[in-house]
């Protein structure tokens, strides 16, 4: 048997892997775990009851976290003409068209969010093999294909994030940093879960939210009581 590290043995003292915790209890436990040299992200994993093999049961949407994610969003905007200046004035880190598309084709990936104007999508679509696997391809449904680039940039910078179910119907996301106050983390978590709940496909049968796990980057995964989210 592989022996657990000292840190893992310390973490094991703080929680019961079979117990279901409230949001506040889980946050307290994650904050008590042995620290590391960086500010850990707080991750959420939601198992839904959809059949992800069916296109009409895909779960996808966006949510504006009231307290942001704590992650610096480096935003790239694909646009032409005056929309480039509009994007940069609103706070975009990079904005342009053909030159930036060529840079991305060449392997440049110094950004973690993208917005595109509709007229650019024919060219941006050619980056699908690069952006798709990273979850960065803009789509109208996610609100990041728009002519109102100033509004879209402001929303992303303020904490708007996209969520999408994987092939198993599981949705993963970041809801803040471990250094956030408990109240701010709790608020972000509730807003995220309610947004996922509202994105339930009309064709989904039975119980939609099946399980929820909260964790930190280097901490344990804690099961959360879903009754707190019943609307």
PDB file of N, CA and C in Angstrom, residues 14-52:
ATOM      1  N   UNK A  14      -9.413  16.277   9.584  1.00  0.00           N
ATOM      2  CA  UNK A  14     -10.396  17.355   9.598  1.00  0.00           C
ATOM      3  C   UNK A  14     -11.766  16.983   9.030  1.00  0.00           C
ATOM      4  N   UNK A  15     -11.869  15.843   8.336  1.00  0.00           N
ATOM      5  CA  UNK A  15     -13.164  15.548   7.707  1.00  0.00           C
ATOM      6  C   UNK A  15     -13.432  14.047   7.653  1.00  0.00           C
ATOM      7  N   UNK A  16     -14.716  13.731   7.480  1.00  0.00           N
ATOM      8  CA  UNK A  16     -15.174  12.365   7.306  1.00  0.00           C
ATOM      9  C   UNK A  16     -15.592  12.219   5.844  1.00  0.00           C
ATOM     10  N   UNK A  17     -14.918  11.376   5.054  1.00  0.00           N
ATOM     11  CA  UNK A  17     -15.218  11.262   3.629  1.00  0.00           C
ATOM     12  C   UNK A  17     -16.644  10.790   3.321  1.00  0.00           C
ATOM     13  N   UNK A  18     -17.313  10.209   4.314  1.00  0.00           N
ATOM     14  CA  UNK A  18     -18.678   9.719   4.095  1.00  0.00           C
ATOM     15  C   UNK A  18     -19.745  10.727   4.535  1.00  0.00           C
ATOM     16  N   UNK A  19     -19.338  11.750   5.247  1.00  0.00           N
ATOM     17  CA  UNK A  19     -20.296  12.715   5.781  1.00  0.00           C
ATOM     18  C   UNK A  19     -20.706  13.738   4.729  1.00  0.00           C
ATOM     19  N   UNK A  20     -21.956  14.207   4.823  1.00  0.00           N
ATOM     20  CA  UNK A  20     -22.450  15.264   3.956  1.00  0.00           C
ATOM     21  C   UNK A  20     -22.480  16.557   4.764  1.00  0.00           C
ATOM     22  N   UNK A  21     -21.809  17.583   4.252  1.00  0.00           N
ATOM     23  CA  UNK A  21     -21.629  18.826   5.000  1.00  0.00           C
ATOM     24  C   UNK A  21     -22.489  19.959   4.450  1.00  0.00           C
ATOM     25  N   UNK A  22     -22.715  20.952   5.303  1.00  0.00           N
ATOM     26  CA  UNK A  22     -23.329  22.193   4.832  1.00  0.00           C
ATOM     27  C   UNK A  22     -22.236  23.002   4.137  1.00  0.00           C
ATOM     28  N   UNK A  23     -22.631  24.019   3.396  1.00  0.00           N
ATOM     29  CA  UNK A  23     -21.643  24.853   2.702  1.00  0.00           C
ATOM     30  C   UNK A  23     -20.672  25.473   3.698  1.00  0.00           C
ATOM     31  N   UNK A  24     -21.204  26.061   4.758  1.00  0.00           N
ATOM     32  CA  UNK A  24     -20.349  26.736   5.738  1.00  0.00           C
ATOM     33  C   UNK A  24     -19.392  25.762   6.421  1.00  0.00           C
ATOM     34  N   UNK A  25     -19.874  24.557   6.751  1.00  0.00           N
ATOM     35  CA  UNK A  25     -19.011  23.547   7.370  1.00  0.00           C
ATOM     36  C   UNK A  25     -17.867  23.174   6.434  1.00  0.00           C
ATOM     37  N   UNK A  26     -18.202  23.006   5.158  1.00  0.00           N
ATOM     38  CA  UNK A  26     -17.187  22.604   4.184  1.00  0.00           C
ATOM     39  C   UNK A  26     -16.127  23.698   4.015  1.00  0.00           C
ATOM     40  N   UNK A  27     -16.558  24.934   3.942  1.00  0.00           N
ATOM     41  CA  UNK A  27     -15.605  26.040   3.792  1.00  0.00           C
ATOM     42  C   UNK A  27     -14.685  26.106   5.003  1.00  0.00           C
ATOM     43  N   UNK A  28     -15.255  25.947   6.186  1.00  0.00           N
ATOM     44  CA  UNK A  28     -14.439  25.969   7.415  1.00  0.00           C
ATOM     45  C   UNK A  28     -13.371  24.884   7.387  1.00  0.00           C
ATOM     46  N   UNK A  29     -13.750  23.687   6.941  1.00  0.00           N
ATOM     47  CA  UNK A  29     -12.802  22.568   6.888  1.00  0.00           C
ATOM     48  C   UNK A  29     -11.680  22.862   5.890  1.00  0.00           C
ATOM     49  N   UNK A  30     -12.037  23.349   4.714  1.00  0.00           N
ATOM     50  CA  UNK A  30     -11.024  23.634   3.699  1.00  0.00           C
ATOM     51  C   UNK A  30     -10.047  24.704   4.173  1.00  0.00           C
ATOM     52  N   UNK A  31     -10.555  25.669   4.929  1.00  0.00           N
ATOM     53  CA  UNK A  31      -9.690  26.725   5.446  1.00  0.00           C
ATOM     54  C   UNK A  31      -8.766  26.215   6.570  1.00  0.00           C
ATOM     55  N   UNK A  32      -9.189  25.155   7.286  1.00  0.00           N
ATOM     56  CA  UNK A  32      -8.383  24.612   8.384  1.00  0.00           C
ATOM     57  C   UNK A  32      -7.277  23.676   7.901  1.00  0.00           C
ATOM     58  N   UNK A  33      -7.409  23.169   6.683  1.00  0.00           N
ATOM     59  CA  UNK A  33      -6.421  22.218   6.180  1.00  0.00           C
ATOM     60  C   UNK A  33      -5.042  22.879   6.074  1.00  0.00           C
ATOM     61  N   UNK A  34      -3.964  22.090   6.197  1.00  0.00           N
ATOM     62  CA  UNK A  34      -2.616  22.637   6.100  1.00  0.00           C
ATOM     63  C   UNK A  34      -2.444  23.511   4.864  1.00  0.00           C
ATOM     64  N   UNK A  35      -1.831  24.658   5.048  1.00  0.00           N
ATOM     65  CA  UNK A  35      -1.705  25.631   3.963  1.00  0.00           C
ATOM     66  C   UNK A  35      -0.615  25.237   2.970  1.00  0.00           C
ATOM     67  N   UNK A  36      -0.659  25.859   1.808  1.00  0.00           N
ATOM     68  CA  UNK A  36       0.375  25.704   0.789  1.00  0.00           C
ATOM     69  C   UNK A  36       0.877  27.103   0.430  1.00  0.00           C
ATOM     70  N   UNK A  37       1.808  27.181  -0.499  1.00  0.00           N
ATOM     71  CA  UNK A  37       2.465  28.457  -0.777  1.00  0.00           C
ATOM     72  C   UNK A  37       1.722  29.348  -1.769  1.00  0.00           C
ATOM     73  N   UNK A  38       0.508  28.962  -2.152  1.00  0.00           N
ATOM     74  CA  UNK A  38      -0.270  29.802  -3.072  1.00  0.00           C
ATOM     75  C   UNK A  38      -1.726  29.825  -2.623  1.00  0.00           C
ATOM     76  N   UNK A  39      -2.465  30.790  -3.133  1.00  0.00           N
ATOM     77  CA  UNK A  39      -3.874  30.936  -2.784  1.00  0.00           C
ATOM     78  C   UNK A  39      -4.688  29.942  -3.611  1.00  0.00           C
ATOM     79  N   UNK A  40      -5.143  28.894  -2.965  1.00  0.00           N
ATOM     80  CA  UNK A  40      -5.837  27.827  -3.683  1.00  0.00           C
ATOM     81  C   UNK A  40      -7.201  28.274  -4.215  1.00  0.00           C
ATOM     82  N   UNK A  41      -7.574  27.689  -5.337  1.00  0.00           N
ATOM     83  CA  UNK A  41      -8.916  27.907  -5.874  1.00  0.00           C
ATOM     84  C   UNK A  41      -9.901  27.007  -5.137  1.00  0.00           C
ATOM     85  N   UNK A  42     -11.143  27.461  -5.054  1.00  0.00           N
ATOM     86  CA  UNK A  42     -12.226  26.633  -4.535  1.00  0.00           C
ATOM     87  C   UNK A  42     -12.997  26.114  -5.730  1.00  0.00           C
ATOM     88  N   UNK A  43     -13.022  24.796  -5.881  1.00  0.00           N
ATOM     89  CA  UNK A  43     -13.634  24.160  -7.044  1.00  0.00           C
ATOM     90  C   UNK A  43     -14.950  23.497  -6.667  1.00  0.00           C
ATOM     91  N   UNK A  44     -15.881  23.526  -7.611  1.00  0.00           N
ATOM     92  CA  UNK A  44     -17.183  22.903  -7.399  1.00  0.00           C
ATOM     93  C   UNK A  44     -17.412  21.872  -8.497  1.00  0.00           C
ATOM     94  N   UNK A  45     -17.989  20.746  -8.124  1.00  0.00           N
ATOM     95  CA  UNK A  45     -18.289  19.684  -9.077  1.00  0.00           C
ATOM     96  C   UNK A  45     -19.725  19.225  -8.844  1.00  0.00           C
ATOM     97  N   UNK A  46     -20.559  19.372  -9.855  1.00  0.00           N
ATOM     98  CA  UNK A  46     -21.981  19.046  -9.736  1.00  0.00           C
ATOM     99  C   UNK A  46     -22.322  17.908 -10.692  1.00  0.00           C
ATOM    100  N   UNK A  47     -22.828  16.827 -10.154  1.00  0.00           N
ATOM    101  CA  UNK A  47     -23.285  15.707 -10.969  1.00  0.00           C
ATOM    102  C   UNK A  47     -24.766  15.911 -11.280  1.00  0.00           C
ATOM    103  N   UNK A  48     -25.098  15.984 -12.570  1.00  0.00           N
ATOM    104  CA  UNK A  48     -26.493  16.165 -12.958  1.00  0.00           C
ATOM    105  C   UNK A  48     -27.080  14.842 -13.445  1.00  0.00           C
ATOM    106  N   UNK A  49     -28.394  14.819 -13.550  1.00  0.00           N
ATOM    107  CA  UNK A  49     -29.081  13.597 -13.955  1.00  0.00           C
ATOM    108  C   UNK A  49     -29.411  13.529 -15.429  1.00  0.00           C
ATOM    109  N   UNK A  50     -28.740  14.334 -16.248  1.00  0.00           N
ATOM    110  CA  UNK A  50     -29.041  14.322 -17.679  1.00  0.00           C
ATOM    111  C   UNK A  50     -28.359  13.164 -18.383  1.00  0.00           C
ATOM    112  N   UNK A  51     -28.869  12.832 -19.558  1.00  0.00           N
ATOM    113  CA  UNK A  51     -28.211  11.869 -20.432  1.00  0.00           C
ATOM    114  C   UNK A  51     -27.373  12.696 -21.401  1.00  0.00           C
ATOM    115  N   UNK A  52     -26.111  12.872 -21.082  1.00  0.00           N
ATOM    116  CA  UNK A  52     -25.247  13.772 -21.842  1.00  0.00           C
ATOM    117  C   UNK A  52     -25.015  13.320 -23.281  1.00  0.00           C
TER     118      UNK A  52
END
